[in-house]
Amino acid sequence: MEHLCSVFDEAVNVFVLQLETNATTTAADSTLDEVIKDIYGVLMSFVLSNPDAWAPIIFSWSVELLGQLGSKYSERKGVPDASRLKELLQIWMSCTATRTLIDVAAKCISPMISRDPDVCVGALLDTSAKHSPHFDWVVAHIGSSFPTMMITRVLYCGLKDFCSRADGQAEFRAGEKLPKIASVVGILGHLVAMHSSDIRHALLTLFQESLAENIDDHRLATVPYLLHLASLSPMLLRVIATDFVQALTPDVLNRLASQAEKWQFSPLQDLDSLLSLVVHLIIMSTDGAMSILQFLLPSVDTTTDICDKVTKCCKIILDMLMMDLQRMVFTQETLHTEIPFLDSLHSHQEALCNDLLTSRTQERSLWLGRVLAFLGLYAGEKTAADLLCEIISFAEGRELMLHFQSISVEMETQLPGAAHRAISQAITNMHGNHQVSVKLLSNIFVLLQWEKQAKDNRLSSFLRRHISAFCCYLHSVDRKISFAAISCLHIIGVPHVLPIATMMKVCSSVSAYFFSALHIKDMNEKLSAVRMCKSFVESVSEVPDTQHMLLYNFIHGCIKQENAEPLGTQPQPPSVGASRVKQTTTTLLLEENAKHGMGVTLPQSHSSVFHAGVVGRGVQKPQRPSRFRLNEVVTNQQMFMDIVYTCSLYRLSDESDSMELDVGMETEQTMSAEPSSVALQAVAHMLVEIATPDNLYNQLDWPEEAFARYTVERDLEITKKFTEYPILWEILEFLARERVALCQCSVLFRGVLATMLVYWESCRTTSTTASPRQLQASCRLIEIMGQGKLLPAPLSCMSDIFPSLTSYETHVLLRDVWRYEHENPLGQALGQALVEQAVCPRRYTETLRAVLHQNVARLSHVYTSFFAVDEEQEES
């Protein structure tokens, strides 16, 4: 055999020299090739004659010689590097000597497969351990010829070597390479490219055989052995992380738990070391990380069929995994550590968030929350913001928001802007999605409440940048969305300085929300909505220049048809059907006159007149009944006037402080208890603007009564406005607290009074109560003028007796009111001090005195409230 080795060595040396010098084959080389052929024939005759005796010997000799030759000539110039396996295999297979040797080895394996496969596999492993990586090409070629046998026997031989070292109590650390086991890993690595499915099948078969009952000690160590292989080979780790996890059913886990007590003979002698290895493998998993996590989390659930030992073990693994991930994540910036487990989870971040949102147990949610926090810290601010955005957009309930807060707090250590970026991203993305809008706004409100309790305003200050986005949702037809938006705005407040466009949007949105809240039937819900709206209006009105804008939106909004019905306006009659309109608009006058022309035309009769068509669209349909009862209308009017009162309150401005502050928190310090004169005058101008058709004849002083004949249409229009929109009377009464503001509404008083004078003068009814609408207008007019000190006593009290008078008596009393206002111009009286107990000149009360005397039988009990008895006696 030694002589044969020298022959093969010489032949390989000649072959390598030819590679280095690019020389051609000589006669001596041909002689060596003939000798090698003779040697091959002799060896094959031995194997064929007695394979049981010669095949193991010749196989061991041939593979050992191949290993020696590969190592000896590996450094020569013409031999490729061992890492270039394909080129190296082509070079050696073109050499007659090495090709003959590997052919001899293959011929010897064939009879050994059925008899003693472990001998040939053991020889391969021993040689691979001594001469790797220069022997890898031999393993690759032989393994490709017998893949199934080679893979199975290589794994089993590695298991026996693993157990044999355990018998000697040879301890080793996770990832430490044992010589023969390293060869096992190398051989499987060469075969994985072409035979990955066979390797997967062999590994699963080996694992499943270890679960059988009454197994030997070698099979008992299968799981520690496979874990050790996985620590040495990323390829095997991928197989175990994917295929094996799927095979771990509750029954399999329970069997493994019973085997764990017998693993003491394993080189990994204690359970702690084995669990540390498992955690290390999980962290190094590039594929199947999500499968591993989805396997571990349900395994800790006590409601499953898994035994307590497995549940406890899974909890320990999860705790150790969290500790290692925390250590690696917080040191990655300095050590630049890669974490394959988190890299693999990066593509499953949406599934992780959904798992957290649907988690049923607190313990599971805590682990998922920590994994998400580590993933965000590891992947950067963008990924962290995406994770937090997913959670806050779909979370339901305060418990999930607690997890959001804990995740964001943990991320703040290295990514302080992640939470704010996530909220901003969520606000931008929620447009058009109803469910997301409700959940997101509710979740933001919860965060704001917690922040307010903690006396922190970082989130509120940040969200003020998105006031426009929140205001958009105040227009939503879904009350849940609009209420959540106003609740958030109530806590957020507004910055001290607002762009004019944002200011206009805020004012119009909050007024639109208030009017929509008036339509709510449930009283508790309505009160909550209006209360939130009022609080936010207080904050907004603190911003300079917003008070007038708020008042404008509320005053002008109350006469819009969609807003006026809750405030007492009767709904408009339904419009004529489309068919009726179509018929009217398509009728031709020529055809109508042709019909009239069929009859006999008589001179000086209606038939000789040209037919001009039908005026209007026919008989109007009756008004539909209002959806709001009287008590609801009164409540809505009170709420409206309360919000107008809030907008009108006098604010103390601090010109020296221009920084942004939470005006919602400073309201009590900067707000007075009474409306400001400027705000009331602004309301008065707005009221005149919406109630009068033009700006003509809007002077303060009252003209002669006869002048009213020139403003009949204008006066009727003003009276009609007050009739259609009863809320205007409430606004006018609100202005009565400021005489200057009320004087600005002089044109409104003149218009209504002129209409009432004409009506009562021409009225043919005996009592004023027969005309309730006109009676109410007359009474409200006198009451408001009296409250605003535009009329002295007793003229200001005349409305008390109007229901007991006739139409003409009411007319003559109202004429005295006109005469008083005309002869006492309001323009002159504005600069004079008010006298609360001013005495009205007698010339304006003579008619009132005469009316009381005329109706003394019914009004004697109220006489003293108009005229003092002592005064009457002195005059008599």
PDB file of C-alpha atoms in Angstrom, residues 334-539:
ATOM      1  CA  THR A 334     -21.119  51.341  20.107  1.00  0.00           C
ATOM      2  CA  LEU A 335     -20.462  47.716  19.072  1.00  0.00           C
ATOM      3  CA  HIS A 336     -22.370  47.789  15.731  1.00  0.00           C
ATOM      4  CA  THR A 337     -23.900  44.425  16.555  1.00  0.00           C
ATOM      5  CA  GLU A 338     -26.199  42.745  14.073  1.00  0.00           C
ATOM      6  CA  ILE A 339     -29.221  40.941  15.508  1.00  0.00           C
ATOM      7  CA  PRO A 340     -30.529  38.405  12.950  1.00  0.00           C
ATOM      8  CA  PHE A 341     -33.652  37.729  15.002  1.00  0.00           C
ATOM      9  CA  LEU A 342     -34.769  41.364  14.802  1.00  0.00           C
ATOM     10  CA  ASP A 343     -33.717  41.590  11.162  1.00  0.00           C
ATOM     11  CA  SER A 344     -36.043  38.684  10.420  1.00  0.00           C
ATOM     12  CA  LEU A 345     -38.911  40.246  12.381  1.00  0.00           C
ATOM     13  CA  HIS A 346     -38.624  43.522  10.500  1.00  0.00           C
ATOM     14  CA  SER A 347     -40.719  42.186   7.615  1.00  0.00           C
ATOM     15  CA  HIS A 348     -43.394  40.988  10.076  1.00  0.00           C
ATOM     16  CA  GLN A 349     -43.912  44.233  12.002  1.00  0.00           C
ATOM     17  CA  GLU A 350     -47.553  44.544  10.945  1.00  0.00           C
ATOM     18  CA  ALA A 351     -48.292  40.980  12.074  1.00  0.00           C
ATOM     19  CA  LEU A 352     -46.602  41.686  15.418  1.00  0.00           C
ATOM     20  CA  CYS A 353     -48.723  44.793  15.941  1.00  0.00           C
ATOM     21  CA  ASN A 354     -51.900  42.882  15.099  1.00  0.00           C
ATOM     22  CA  ASP A 355     -50.866  40.155  17.524  1.00  0.00           C
ATOM     23  CA  LEU A 356     -50.433  42.753  20.262  1.00  0.00           C
ATOM     24  CA  LEU A 357     -53.790  44.361  19.486  1.00  0.00           C
ATOM     25  CA  THR A 358     -55.600  41.011  19.646  1.00  0.00           C
ATOM     26  CA  SER A 359     -53.709  39.570  22.599  1.00  0.00           C
ATOM     27  CA  ARG A 360     -55.929  38.156  25.327  1.00  0.00           C
ATOM     28  CA  THR A 361     -53.452  37.903  28.175  1.00  0.00           C
ATOM     29  CA  GLN A 362     -51.499  40.613  29.919  1.00  0.00           C
ATOM     30  CA  GLU A 363     -48.297  38.565  30.041  1.00  0.00           C
ATOM     31  CA  ARG A 364     -48.354  37.910  26.299  1.00  0.00           C
ATOM     32  CA  SER A 365     -48.955  41.591  25.608  1.00  0.00           C
ATOM     33  CA  LEU A 366     -45.990  42.599  27.754  1.00  0.00           C
ATOM     34  CA  TRP A 367     -43.617  40.310  25.854  1.00  0.00           C
ATOM     35  CA  LEU A 368     -44.932  41.478  22.484  1.00  0.00           C
ATOM     36  CA  GLY A 369     -44.607  45.085  23.591  1.00  0.00           C
ATOM     37  CA  ARG A 370     -40.976  44.597  24.531  1.00  0.00           C
ATOM     38  CA  VAL A 371     -40.205  42.845  21.242  1.00  0.00           C
ATOM     39  CA  LEU A 372     -41.768  45.748  19.344  1.00  0.00           C
ATOM     40  CA  ALA A 373     -39.799  48.256  21.403  1.00  0.00           C
ATOM     41  CA  PHE A 374     -36.524  46.436  20.700  1.00  0.00           C
ATOM     42  CA  LEU A 375     -37.399  46.147  17.018  1.00  0.00           C
ATOM     43  CA  GLY A 376     -38.043  49.883  16.797  1.00  0.00           C
ATOM     44  CA  LEU A 377     -34.830  50.751  18.638  1.00  0.00           C
ATOM     45  CA  TYR A 378     -32.837  48.401  16.430  1.00  0.00           C
ATOM     46  CA  ALA A 379     -34.330  49.396  13.067  1.00  0.00           C
ATOM     47  CA  GLY A 380     -34.384  53.165  13.602  1.00  0.00           C
ATOM     48  CA  GLU A 381     -36.841  56.012  14.027  1.00  0.00           C
ATOM     49  CA  LYS A 382     -38.845  55.332  10.851  1.00  0.00           C
ATOM     50  CA  THR A 383     -39.620  51.742  11.817  1.00  0.00           C
ATOM     51  CA  ALA A 384     -40.312  52.786  15.408  1.00  0.00           C
ATOM     52  CA  ALA A 385     -42.763  55.424  14.175  1.00  0.00           C
ATOM     53  CA  ASP A 386     -44.468  52.896  11.891  1.00  0.00           C
ATOM     54  CA  LEU A 387     -44.928  50.472  14.792  1.00  0.00           C
ATOM     55  CA  LEU A 388     -46.333  53.105  17.132  1.00  0.00           C
ATOM     56  CA  CYS A 389     -48.550  54.461  14.351  1.00  0.00           C
ATOM     57  CA  GLU A 390     -50.030  51.006  13.778  1.00  0.00           C
ATOM     58  CA  ILE A 391     -50.748  50.557  17.488  1.00  0.00           C
ATOM     59  CA  ILE A 392     -52.309  53.949  18.162  1.00  0.00           C
ATOM     60  CA  SER A 393     -54.413  53.746  14.984  1.00  0.00           C
ATOM     61  CA  PHE A 394     -56.046  50.395  15.791  1.00  0.00           C
ATOM     62  CA  ALA A 395     -55.845  50.001  19.568  1.00  0.00           C
ATOM     63  CA  GLU A 396     -59.121  49.704  21.452  1.00  0.00           C
ATOM     64  CA  GLY A 397     -59.226  50.305  25.186  1.00  0.00           C
ATOM     65  CA  ARG A 398     -56.988  51.854  27.787  1.00  0.00           C
ATOM     66  CA  GLU A 399     -55.026  48.646  28.385  1.00  0.00           C
ATOM     67  CA  LEU A 400     -53.615  48.688  24.866  1.00  0.00           C
ATOM     68  CA  MET A 401     -52.854  52.384  25.203  1.00  0.00           C
ATOM     69  CA  LEU A 402     -50.848  51.542  28.320  1.00  0.00           C
ATOM     70  CA  HIS A 403     -48.752  49.233  26.159  1.00  0.00           C
ATOM     71  CA  PHE A 404     -48.372  52.020  23.583  1.00  0.00           C
ATOM     72  CA  GLN A 405     -47.169  54.350  26.291  1.00  0.00           C
ATOM     73  CA  SER A 406     -44.706  51.816  27.738  1.00  0.00           C
ATOM     74  CA  ILE A 407     -43.306  51.083  24.253  1.00  0.00           C
ATOM     75  CA  SER A 408     -42.926  54.766  23.433  1.00  0.00           C
ATOM     76  CA  VAL A 409     -41.279  55.464  26.807  1.00  0.00           C
ATOM     77  CA  GLU A 410     -38.746  52.687  26.198  1.00  0.00           C
ATOM     78  CA  MET A 411     -38.038  54.033  22.710  1.00  0.00           C
ATOM     79  CA  GLU A 412     -37.582  57.580  23.994  1.00  0.00           C
ATOM     80  CA  THR A 413     -34.221  56.631  25.513  1.00  0.00           C
ATOM     81  CA  GLN A 414     -32.655  56.558  22.037  1.00  0.00           C
ATOM     82  CA  LEU A 415     -35.421  57.797  19.702  1.00  0.00           C
ATOM     83  CA  PRO A 416     -37.029  60.802  21.434  1.00  0.00           C
ATOM     84  CA  GLY A 417     -39.010  61.857  18.349  1.00  0.00           C
ATOM     85  CA  ALA A 418     -40.514  58.473  17.450  1.00  0.00           C
ATOM     86  CA  ALA A 419     -43.813  58.871  19.341  1.00  0.00           C
ATOM     87  CA  HIS A 420     -44.556  62.342  17.975  1.00  0.00           C
ATOM     88  CA  ARG A 421     -43.645  61.226  14.477  1.00  0.00           C
ATOM     89  CA  ALA A 422     -45.976  58.235  14.821  1.00  0.00           C
ATOM     90  CA  ILE A 423     -48.904  60.390  15.955  1.00  0.00           C
ATOM     91  CA  SER A 424     -48.290  62.870  13.152  1.00  0.00           C
ATOM     92  CA  GLN A 425     -48.158  60.029  10.652  1.00  0.00           C
ATOM     93  CA  ALA A 426     -51.358  58.517  12.027  1.00  0.00           C
ATOM     94  CA  ILE A 427     -53.213  61.838  11.826  1.00  0.00           C
ATOM     95  CA  THR A 428     -52.117  62.232   8.213  1.00  0.00           C
ATOM     96  CA  ASN A 429     -53.167  58.691   7.254  1.00  0.00           C
ATOM     97  CA  MET A 430     -56.561  58.562   8.974  1.00  0.00           C
ATOM     98  CA  HIS A 431     -58.447  60.718   6.456  1.00  0.00           C
ATOM     99  CA  GLY A 432     -61.208  58.761   4.741  1.00  0.00           C
ATOM    100  CA  ASN A 433     -61.083  55.788   7.114  1.00  0.00           C
ATOM    101  CA  HIS A 434     -64.028  55.907   9.491  1.00  0.00           C
ATOM    102  CA  GLN A 435     -62.982  53.142  11.901  1.00  0.00           C
ATOM    103  CA  VAL A 436     -59.399  54.351  12.125  1.00  0.00           C
ATOM    104  CA  SER A 437     -60.516  57.929  12.771  1.00  0.00           C
ATOM    105  CA  VAL A 438     -62.710  56.946  15.719  1.00  0.00           C
ATOM    106  CA  LYS A 439     -60.028  54.773  17.313  1.00  0.00           C
ATOM    107  CA  LEU A 440     -57.179  57.195  16.716  1.00  0.00           C
ATOM    108  CA  LEU A 441     -58.971  60.249  18.081  1.00  0.00           C
ATOM    109  CA  SER A 442     -60.157  58.296  21.122  1.00  0.00           C
ATOM    110  CA  ASN A 443     -56.645  57.022  21.778  1.00  0.00           C
ATOM    111  CA  ILE A 444     -55.123  60.484  21.445  1.00  0.00           C
ATOM    112  CA  PHE A 445     -57.717  61.754  23.921  1.00  0.00           C
ATOM    113  CA  VAL A 446     -56.673  59.046  26.403  1.00  0.00           C
ATOM    114  CA  LEU A 447     -53.016  60.057  26.044  1.00  0.00           C
ATOM    115  CA  LEU A 448     -53.914  63.705  26.557  1.00  0.00           C
ATOM    116  CA  GLN A 449     -55.866  62.866  29.702  1.00  0.00           C
ATOM    117  CA  TRP A 450     -52.903  60.963  31.136  1.00  0.00           C
ATOM    118  CA  GLU A 451     -50.579  63.797  30.237  1.00  0.00           C
ATOM    119  CA  LYS A 452     -52.869  66.310  31.921  1.00  0.00           C
ATOM    120  CA  GLN A 453     -52.930  64.210  35.083  1.00  0.00           C
ATOM    121  CA  ALA A 454     -49.127  64.083  35.024  1.00  0.00           C
ATOM    122  CA  LYS A 455     -49.044  67.887  34.584  1.00  0.00           C
ATOM    123  CA  ASP A 456     -47.078  67.532  31.378  1.00  0.00           C
ATOM    124  CA  ASN A 457     -47.830  69.354  28.127  1.00  0.00           C
ATOM    125  CA  ARG A 458     -45.301  67.999  25.613  1.00  0.00           C
ATOM    126  CA  LEU A 459     -47.902  66.088  23.622  1.00  0.00           C
ATOM    127  CA  SER A 460     -50.369  68.975  23.748  1.00  0.00           C
ATOM    128  CA  SER A 461     -47.739  71.392  22.490  1.00  0.00           C
ATOM    129  CA  PHE A 462     -46.881  69.043  19.661  1.00  0.00           C
ATOM    130  CA  LEU A 463     -50.513  68.441  18.663  1.00  0.00           C
ATOM    131  CA  ARG A 464     -51.166  72.161  18.360  1.00  0.00           C
ATOM    132  CA  ARG A 465     -49.347  71.922  15.062  1.00  0.00           C
ATOM    133  CA  HIS A 466     -52.175  69.675  13.839  1.00  0.00           C
ATOM    134  CA  ILE A 467     -55.117  71.821  14.937  1.00  0.00           C
ATOM    135  CA  SER A 468     -56.277  72.128  11.328  1.00  0.00           C
ATOM    136  CA  ALA A 469     -56.447  68.342  10.979  1.00  0.00           C
ATOM    137  CA  PHE A 470     -58.493  68.010  14.167  1.00  0.00           C
ATOM    138  CA  CYS A 471     -60.847  70.777  13.031  1.00  0.00           C
ATOM    139  CA  CYS A 472     -61.600  68.855   9.836  1.00  0.00           C
ATOM    140  CA  TYR A 473     -63.187  66.117  11.923  1.00  0.00           C
ATOM    141  CA  LEU A 474     -65.521  68.553  13.653  1.00  0.00           C
ATOM    142  CA  HIS A 475     -67.533  68.523  10.405  1.00  0.00           C
ATOM    143  CA  SER A 476     -67.939  64.723  10.450  1.00  0.00           C
ATOM    144  CA  VAL A 477     -71.491  63.397  10.348  1.00  0.00           C
ATOM    145  CA  ASP A 478     -70.414  60.672  12.746  1.00  0.00           C
ATOM    146  CA  ARG A 479     -70.887  62.039  16.249  1.00  0.00           C
ATOM    147  CA  LYS A 480     -68.276  59.716  17.681  1.00  0.00           C
ATOM    148  CA  ILE A 481     -65.600  61.213  15.447  1.00  0.00           C
ATOM    149  CA  SER A 482     -66.627  64.824  15.984  1.00  0.00           C
ATOM    150  CA  PHE A 483     -66.961  64.394  19.752  1.00  0.00           C
ATOM    151  CA  ALA A 484     -63.560  62.717  19.980  1.00  0.00           C
ATOM    152  CA  ALA A 485     -62.056  65.580  17.967  1.00  0.00           C
ATOM    153  CA  ILE A 486     -63.581  68.318  20.163  1.00  0.00           C
ATOM    154  CA  SER A 487     -62.516  66.392  23.269  1.00  0.00           C
ATOM    155  CA  CYS A 488     -58.929  66.387  22.040  1.00  0.00           C
ATOM    156  CA  LEU A 489     -59.070  70.070  21.111  1.00  0.00           C
ATOM    157  CA  HIS A 490     -60.513  70.844  24.551  1.00  0.00           C
ATOM    158  CA  ILE A 491     -57.304  69.555  26.184  1.00  0.00           C
ATOM    159  CA  ILE A 492     -54.855  70.630  23.469  1.00  0.00           C
ATOM    160  CA  GLY A 493     -55.915  74.259  23.504  1.00  0.00           C
ATOM    161  CA  VAL A 494     -54.514  76.645  20.909  1.00  0.00           C
ATOM    162  CA  PRO A 495     -51.210  78.485  20.531  1.00  0.00           C
ATOM    163  CA  HIS A 496     -51.137  82.156  21.422  1.00  0.00           C
ATOM    164  CA  VAL A 497     -50.387  83.055  17.808  1.00  0.00           C
ATOM    165  CA  LEU A 498     -52.347  81.512  14.931  1.00  0.00           C
ATOM    166  CA  PRO A 499     -52.023  82.057  11.171  1.00  0.00           C
ATOM    167  CA  ILE A 500     -55.076  83.794   9.769  1.00  0.00           C
ATOM    168  CA  ALA A 501     -56.041  80.780   7.621  1.00  0.00           C
ATOM    169  CA  THR A 502     -55.861  78.428  10.591  1.00  0.00           C
ATOM    170  CA  MET A 503     -57.760  80.903  12.734  1.00  0.00           C
ATOM    171  CA  MET A 504     -60.612  81.071  10.234  1.00  0.00           C
ATOM    172  CA  LYS A 505     -60.733  77.286   9.935  1.00  0.00           C
ATOM    173  CA  VAL A 506     -60.820  76.809  13.707  1.00  0.00           C
ATOM    174  CA  CYS A 507     -63.614  79.341  14.188  1.00  0.00           C
ATOM    175  CA  SER A 508     -65.779  77.996  11.370  1.00  0.00           C
ATOM    176  CA  SER A 509     -65.237  74.373  12.450  1.00  0.00           C
ATOM    177  CA  VAL A 510     -66.103  74.902  16.105  1.00  0.00           C
ATOM    178  CA  SER A 511     -69.262  76.835  15.188  1.00  0.00           C
ATOM    179  CA  ALA A 512     -70.277  74.088  12.755  1.00  0.00           C
ATOM    180  CA  TYR A 513     -69.764  71.474  15.473  1.00  0.00           C
ATOM    181  CA  PHE A 514     -71.840  73.475  17.951  1.00  0.00           C
ATOM    182  CA  PHE A 515     -74.797  73.723  15.581  1.00  0.00           C
ATOM    183  CA  SER A 516     -74.556  70.005  14.784  1.00  0.00           C
ATOM    184  CA  ALA A 517     -74.586  69.275  18.523  1.00  0.00           C
ATOM    185  CA  LEU A 518     -77.915  71.099  18.841  1.00  0.00           C
ATOM    186  CA  HIS A 519     -79.500  68.397  16.659  1.00  0.00           C
ATOM    187  CA  ILE A 520     -78.671  65.681  19.210  1.00  0.00           C
ATOM    188  CA  LYS A 521     -81.805  64.298  20.863  1.00  0.00           C
ATOM    189  CA  ASP A 522     -80.199  62.666  23.867  1.00  0.00           C
ATOM    190  CA  MET A 523     -79.867  65.407  26.472  1.00  0.00           C
ATOM    191  CA  ASN A 524     -76.823  63.968  28.255  1.00  0.00           C
ATOM    192  CA  GLU A 525     -74.953  63.534  25.009  1.00  0.00           C
ATOM    193  CA  LYS A 526     -75.902  67.040  23.917  1.00  0.00           C
ATOM    194  CA  LEU A 527     -74.775  68.582  27.203  1.00  0.00           C
ATOM    195  CA  SER A 528     -71.411  66.797  26.995  1.00  0.00           C
ATOM    196  CA  ALA A 529     -70.852  67.961  23.428  1.00  0.00           C
ATOM    197  CA  VAL A 530     -71.853  71.570  24.136  1.00  0.00           C
ATOM    198  CA  ARG A 531     -69.766  71.651  27.310  1.00  0.00           C
ATOM    199  CA  MET A 532     -66.672  70.504  25.412  1.00  0.00           C
ATOM    200  CA  CYS A 533     -67.386  73.016  22.666  1.00  0.00           C
ATOM    201  CA  LYS A 534     -67.814  75.857  25.123  1.00  0.00           C
ATOM    202  CA  SER A 535     -64.547  75.024  26.858  1.00  0.00           C
ATOM    203  CA  PHE A 536     -62.695  75.029  23.556  1.00  0.00           C
ATOM    204  CA  VAL A 537     -64.343  78.301  22.541  1.00  0.00           C
ATOM    205  CA  GLU A 538     -63.019  79.849  25.732  1.00  0.00           C
ATOM    206  CA  SER A 539     -59.520  78.779  24.715  1.00  0.00           C
TER     207      SER A 539
END
